[in-house]
mmCIF file of C-alpha atoms in Angstrom:
data_model
loop_
_atom_site.group_PDB
_atom_site.id
_atom_site.type_symbol
_atom_site.label_atom_id
_atom_site.label_comp_id
_atom_site.label_asym_id
_atom_site.label_seq_id
_atom_site.Cartn_x
_atom_site.Cartn_y
_atom_site.Cartn_z
ATOM 1 C CA UNK A 1 94.459 -48.250 -32.942
ATOM 2 C CA UNK A 2 95.832 -46.568 -29.863
ATOM 3 C CA UNK A 3 94.890 -47.829 -26.421
ATOM 4 C CA UNK A 4 95.409 -45.668 -23.354
ATOM 5 C CA UNK A 5 94.515 -46.038 -19.721
ATOM 6 C CA UNK A 6 96.145 -43.318 -17.607
ATOM 7 C CA UNK A 7 96.951 -43.503 -13.899
ATOM 8 C CA UNK A 8 97.790 -47.180 -13.661
ATOM 9 C CA UNK A 9 98.101 -48.636 -10.199
ATOM 10 C CA UNK A 10 101.798 -48.930 -9.443
ATOM 11 C CA UNK A 11 103.093 -52.387 -8.693
ATOM 12 C CA UNK A 12 104.691 -52.974 -5.326
ATOM 13 C CA UNK A 13 108.380 -53.829 -5.399
ATOM 14 C CA UNK A 14 108.697 -57.577 -5.049
ATOM 15 C CA UNK A 15 111.335 -60.203 -5.512
ATOM 16 C CA UNK A 16 110.563 -61.623 -8.925
ATOM 17 C CA UNK A 17 111.269 -65.128 -10.152
ATOM 18 C CA UNK A 18 112.566 -64.910 -13.726
ATOM 19 C CA UNK A 19 112.313 -67.641 -16.354
ATOM 20 C CA UNK A 20 115.702 -69.254 -16.981
ATOM 21 C CA UNK A 21 116.134 -70.668 -20.496
ATOM 22 C CA UNK A 22 118.659 -72.446 -22.677
ATOM 23 C CA UNK A 23 119.921 -71.173 -26.046
ATOM 24 C CA UNK A 24 116.881 -72.729 -27.750
ATOM 25 C CA UNK A 25 114.533 -70.779 -25.456
ATOM 26 C CA UNK A 26 113.472 -73.857 -23.494
ATOM 27 C CA UNK A 27 112.722 -73.214 -19.849
ATOM 28 C CA UNK A 28 115.405 -74.665 -17.589
ATOM 29 C CA UNK A 29 114.177 -73.282 -14.272
ATOM 30 C CA UNK A 30 113.515 -70.112 -12.350
ATOM 31 C CA UNK A 31 115.803 -67.613 -10.675
ATOM 32 C CA UNK A 32 115.368 -64.594 -8.430
ATOM 33 C CA UNK A 33 115.940 -61.416 -10.463
ATOM 34 C CA UNK A 34 118.957 -59.944 -8.704
ATOM 35 C CA UNK A 35 120.669 -63.316 -8.210
ATOM 36 C CA UNK A 36 120.096 -64.155 -11.888
ATOM 37 C CA UNK A 37 121.832 -60.923 -12.919
ATOM 38 C CA UNK A 38 124.669 -61.429 -10.433
ATOM 39 C CA UNK A 39 125.361 -64.915 -11.797
ATOM 40 C CA UNK A 40 124.808 -63.919 -15.446
ATOM 41 C CA UNK A 41 122.259 -66.687 -16.047
ATOM 42 C CA UNK A 42 120.444 -66.775 -19.397
ATOM 43 C CA UNK A 43 116.842 -65.689 -18.940
ATOM 44 C CA UNK A 44 113.806 -64.592 -20.942
ATOM 45 C CA UNK A 45 113.099 -60.874 -21.347
ATOM 46 C CA UNK A 46 111.207 -58.440 -23.544
ATOM 47 C CA UNK A 47 111.746 -55.003 -25.044
ATOM 48 C CA UNK A 48 109.124 -52.639 -26.395
ATOM 49 C CA UNK A 49 109.433 -49.922 -29.020
ATOM 50 C CA UNK A 50 106.463 -47.578 -29.241
ATOM 51 C CA UNK A 51 106.215 -45.302 -32.273
ATOM 52 C CA UNK A 52 104.152 -42.132 -32.574
ATOM 53 C CA UNK A 53 102.245 -40.882 -35.632
ATOM 54 C CA UNK A 54 105.444 -39.215 -36.889
ATOM 55 C CA UNK A 55 107.228 -42.613 -36.729
ATOM 56 C CA UNK A 56 109.466 -41.527 -33.843
ATOM 57 C CA UNK A 57 110.525 -43.974 -31.118
ATOM 58 C CA UNK A 58 109.472 -43.174 -27.570
ATOM 59 C CA UNK A 59 112.592 -43.423 -25.386
ATOM 60 C CA UNK A 60 112.759 -43.453 -21.621
ATOM 61 C CA UNK A 61 115.553 -42.258 -19.388
ATOM 62 C CA UNK A 62 115.913 -44.770 -16.599
ATOM 63 C CA UNK A 63 115.551 -43.457 -13.066
ATOM 64 C CA UNK A 64 119.037 -42.854 -11.647
ATOM 65 C CA UNK A 65 118.376 -45.177 -8.691
ATOM 66 C CA UNK A 66 117.607 -48.272 -10.810
ATOM 67 C CA UNK A 67 119.563 -51.385 -9.856
ATOM 68 C CA UNK A 68 121.572 -51.104 -13.079
ATOM 69 C CA UNK A 69 121.972 -48.693 -15.999
ATOM 70 C CA UNK A 70 120.457 -45.841 -14.007
ATOM 71 C CA UNK A 71 120.268 -42.493 -15.799
ATOM 72 C CA UNK A 72 120.767 -44.028 -19.258
ATOM 73 C CA UNK A 73 118.388 -43.689 -22.187
ATOM 74 C CA UNK A 74 116.663 -46.902 -23.260
ATOM 75 C CA UNK A 75 113.895 -47.967 -25.586
ATOM 76 C CA UNK A 76 110.291 -47.439 -24.499
ATOM 77 C CA UNK A 77 110.131 -50.251 -21.965
ATOM 78 C CA UNK A 78 111.980 -53.440 -21.024
ATOM 79 C CA UNK A 79 111.482 -56.154 -18.495
ATOM 80 C CA UNK A 80 111.113 -59.807 -17.679
ATOM 81 C CA UNK A 81 108.148 -62.125 -17.642
ATOM 82 C CA UNK A 82 107.676 -63.592 -14.208
ATOM 83 C CA UNK A 83 107.582 -67.331 -13.701
ATOM 84 C CA UNK A 84 104.270 -68.561 -15.097
ATOM 85 C CA UNK A 85 103.558 -65.301 -16.965
ATOM 86 C CA UNK A 86 103.295 -65.062 -20.750
ATOM 87 C CA UNK A 87 105.803 -62.665 -22.303
ATOM 88 C CA UNK A 88 103.172 -60.487 -24.009
ATOM 89 C CA UNK A 89 101.228 -60.241 -20.741
ATOM 90 C CA UNK A 90 104.402 -59.137 -18.964
ATOM 91 C CA UNK A 91 105.152 -56.540 -21.647
ATOM 92 C CA UNK A 92 101.709 -55.003 -21.251
ATOM 93 C CA UNK A 93 102.053 -55.084 -17.460
ATOM 94 C CA UNK A 94 105.368 -53.216 -17.533
ATOM 95 C CA UNK A 95 104.084 -50.556 -19.933
ATOM 96 C CA UNK A 96 101.515 -49.727 -17.291
ATOM 97 C CA UNK A 97 103.893 -49.967 -14.335
ATOM 98 C CA UNK A 98 106.629 -47.812 -15.871
ATOM 99 C CA UNK A 99 104.838 -45.383 -18.167
ATOM 100 C CA UNK A 100 101.155 -45.528 -17.279
ATOM 101 C CA UNK A 101 100.497 -46.474 -20.886
ATOM 102 C CA UNK A 102 98.841 -49.198 -22.892
ATOM 103 C CA UNK A 103 99.245 -50.078 -26.561
ATOM 104 C CA UNK A 104 98.423 -52.898 -28.922
ATOM 105 C CA UNK A 105 101.757 -54.713 -29.205
ATOM 106 C CA UNK A 106 102.993 -56.674 -32.203
ATOM 107 C CA UNK A 107 105.796 -59.239 -31.958
ATOM 108 C CA UNK A 108 108.730 -58.239 -34.133
ATOM 109 C CA UNK A 109 111.746 -60.481 -33.572
ATOM 110 C CA UNK A 110 113.944 -62.174 -30.988
ATOM 111 C CA UNK A 111 117.319 -60.878 -29.931
ATOM 112 C CA UNK A 112 120.131 -62.386 -27.889
ATOM 113 C CA UNK A 113 122.859 -60.553 -26.025
ATOM 114 C CA UNK A 114 125.175 -60.815 -23.046
ATOM 115 C CA UNK A 115 127.155 -58.015 -21.436
ATOM 116 C CA UNK A 116 128.639 -56.907 -18.135
ATOM 117 C CA UNK A 117 126.730 -54.080 -16.444
ATOM 118 C CA UNK A 118 127.437 -51.751 -13.564
ATOM 119 C CA UNK A 119 127.238 -52.923 -9.923
ATOM 120 C CA UNK A 120 128.754 -56.330 -10.777
ATOM 121 C CA UNK A 121 125.714 -57.490 -12.744
ATOM 122 C CA UNK A 122 125.530 -59.286 -16.082
ATOM 123 C CA UNK A 123 122.726 -59.037 -18.608
ATOM 124 C CA UNK A 124 122.325 -62.387 -20.377
ATOM 125 C CA UNK A 125 119.005 -62.363 -22.171
ATOM 126 C CA UNK A 126 116.923 -63.949 -24.867
ATOM 127 C CA UNK A 127 114.567 -61.100 -25.729
ATOM 128 C CA UNK A 128 111.152 -60.903 -27.372
ATOM 129 C CA UNK A 129 110.967 -57.517 -29.116
ATOM 130 C CA UNK A 130 107.536 -55.923 -29.510
ATOM 131 C CA UNK A 131 106.371 -52.723 -31.177
ATOM 132 C CA UNK A 132 103.234 -50.642 -31.017
ATOM 133 C CA UNK A 133 101.767 -47.238 -31.677
ATOM 134 C CA UNK A 134 101.214 -44.669 -28.959
ATOM 135 C CA UNK A 135 100.192 -41.026 -29.215
ATOM 136 C CA UNK A 136 98.602 -40.634 -25.792
ATOM 137 C CA UNK A 137 99.534 -39.068 -22.489
ATOM 138 C CA UNK A 138 102.037 -40.809 -20.233
ATOM 139 C CA UNK A 139 101.832 -41.183 -16.462
ATOM 140 C CA UNK A 140 105.481 -41.859 -15.555
ATOM 141 C CA UNK A 141 106.414 -43.880 -12.501
ATOM 142 C CA UNK A 142 109.240 -41.752 -11.013
ATOM 143 C CA UNK A 143 110.863 -44.846 -9.462
ATOM 144 C CA UNK A 144 111.304 -46.284 -12.963
ATOM 145 C CA UNK A 145 111.520 -43.416 -15.478
ATOM 146 C CA UNK A 146 112.917 -39.904 -15.055
ATOM 147 C CA UNK A 147 111.899 -38.528 -18.466
ATOM 148 C CA UNK A 148 110.907 -39.482 -21.995
ATOM 149 C CA UNK A 149 111.758 -38.260 -25.457
ATOM 150 C CA UNK A 150 110.617 -39.163 -28.978
ATOM 151 C CA UNK A 151 113.348 -39.535 -31.598
ATOM 152 C CA UNK A 152 113.430 -40.521 -35.267
ATOM 153 C CA UNK A 153 115.128 -43.898 -35.799
ATOM 154 C CA UNK A 154 117.920 -42.576 -38.098
ATOM 155 C CA UNK A 155 118.738 -39.784 -35.631
ATOM 156 C CA UNK A 156 118.820 -42.262 -32.757
ATOM 157 C CA UNK A 157 121.128 -44.636 -34.644
ATOM 158 C CA UNK A 158 123.534 -41.767 -35.399
ATOM 159 C CA UNK A 159 123.509 -40.386 -31.858
ATOM 160 C CA UNK A 160 124.093 -43.834 -30.333
ATOM 161 C CA UNK A 161 127.227 -44.158 -32.466
ATOM 162 C CA UNK A 162 128.451 -40.647 -31.582
ATOM 163 C CA UNK A 163 127.567 -40.759 -27.872
ATOM 164 C CA UNK A 164 127.180 -44.409 -26.789
ATOM 165 C CA UNK A 165 127.689 -43.536 -23.121
ATOM 166 C CA UNK A 166 124.187 -41.976 -23.054
ATOM 167 C CA UNK A 167 122.410 -45.232 -23.950
ATOM 168 C CA UNK A 168 121.739 -48.552 -22.269
ATOM 169 C CA UNK A 169 123.676 -51.449 -23.731
ATOM 170 C CA UNK A 170 120.590 -53.274 -25.020
ATOM 171 C CA UNK A 171 119.342 -50.252 -26.969
ATOM 172 C CA UNK A 172 122.752 -49.871 -28.614
ATOM 173 C CA UNK A 173 122.628 -53.603 -29.434
ATOM 174 C CA UNK A 174 119.219 -53.302 -31.126
ATOM 175 C CA UNK A 175 120.309 -50.245 -33.095
ATOM 176 C CA UNK A 176 123.547 -51.900 -34.269
ATOM 177 C CA UNK A 177 122.261 -55.425 -34.895
ATOM 178 C CA UNK A 178 118.542 -54.986 -35.633
ATOM 179 C CA UNK A 179 118.097 -51.544 -37.250
ATOM 180 C CA UNK A 180 116.467 -53.107 -40.330
ATOM 181 C CA UNK A 181 114.074 -55.102 -38.117
ATOM 182 C CA UNK A 182 113.156 -51.912 -36.250
ATOM 183 C CA UNK A 183 112.574 -50.007 -39.501
ATOM 184 C CA UNK A 184 110.334 -52.817 -40.735
ATOM 185 C CA UNK A 185 108.371 -52.768 -37.482
ATOM 186 C CA UNK A 186 108.048 -48.988 -37.609
ATOM 187 C CA UNK A 187 106.605 -49.193 -41.113
ATOM 188 C CA UNK A 188 104.202 -51.992 -40.156
ATOM 189 C CA UNK A 189 102.930 -50.218 -37.038
ATOM 190 C CA UNK A 190 102.326 -46.916 -38.834
ATOM 191 C CA UNK A 191 100.399 -48.306 -41.834
#
C-alpha cells in the first residue's frame, strides 16, 4: 500500500541533539549534530530505500549547500533520530521534510560504517535501514534535495563501481556490503 501526503510543512532548521551509542547500540549520551560529526562520535542514524512498481530505487541528489556531501547522489533519504525520538518516527519525519513523501516503511537490516567526509567531518554511524514502496508525486525541499532519479539496483551497483565520485559514501557502502540485503528488501516490498 502506498501512502502519500503532498506539501508537507517544512521543518525549521534547528540544532539537533543526536543519540550517541556504543558498538552494541546502547545509548551513551547525546551530542549536537555538527559537533558529533566534527568529533567523529558513534551515533544512531537511519537510511531509507523506496522502490517503485518497477522495482527501481528512488535516489536523491543532495542539495549542493548541504553541510557535507553536497551535490552527491544518495539513497532515497537519510537522517538521524533526535534525542528521545524513535528511529522509525524519525525516518517518516525526514521523508516528509526532504521529499514531501510518506510510505509504509519496513525494517531491513542494520549497517555500520565510519569514514572521513568533506569539511573536516566524520560519519560514524550505526544505521537502521528501512525500505518501502512509493509511486506517488514528490514535493522536494530545495534546501535538502536538488533532484531525484529512479534506478534499477543492478544498474546502480554497476555505476557506483564505475563512477564512485558521483555517490555519497554511505550509498556506496550499502551497495558494496549489503547488495543482497537490498535485493531481498526490494523483493519483499514489491510482493
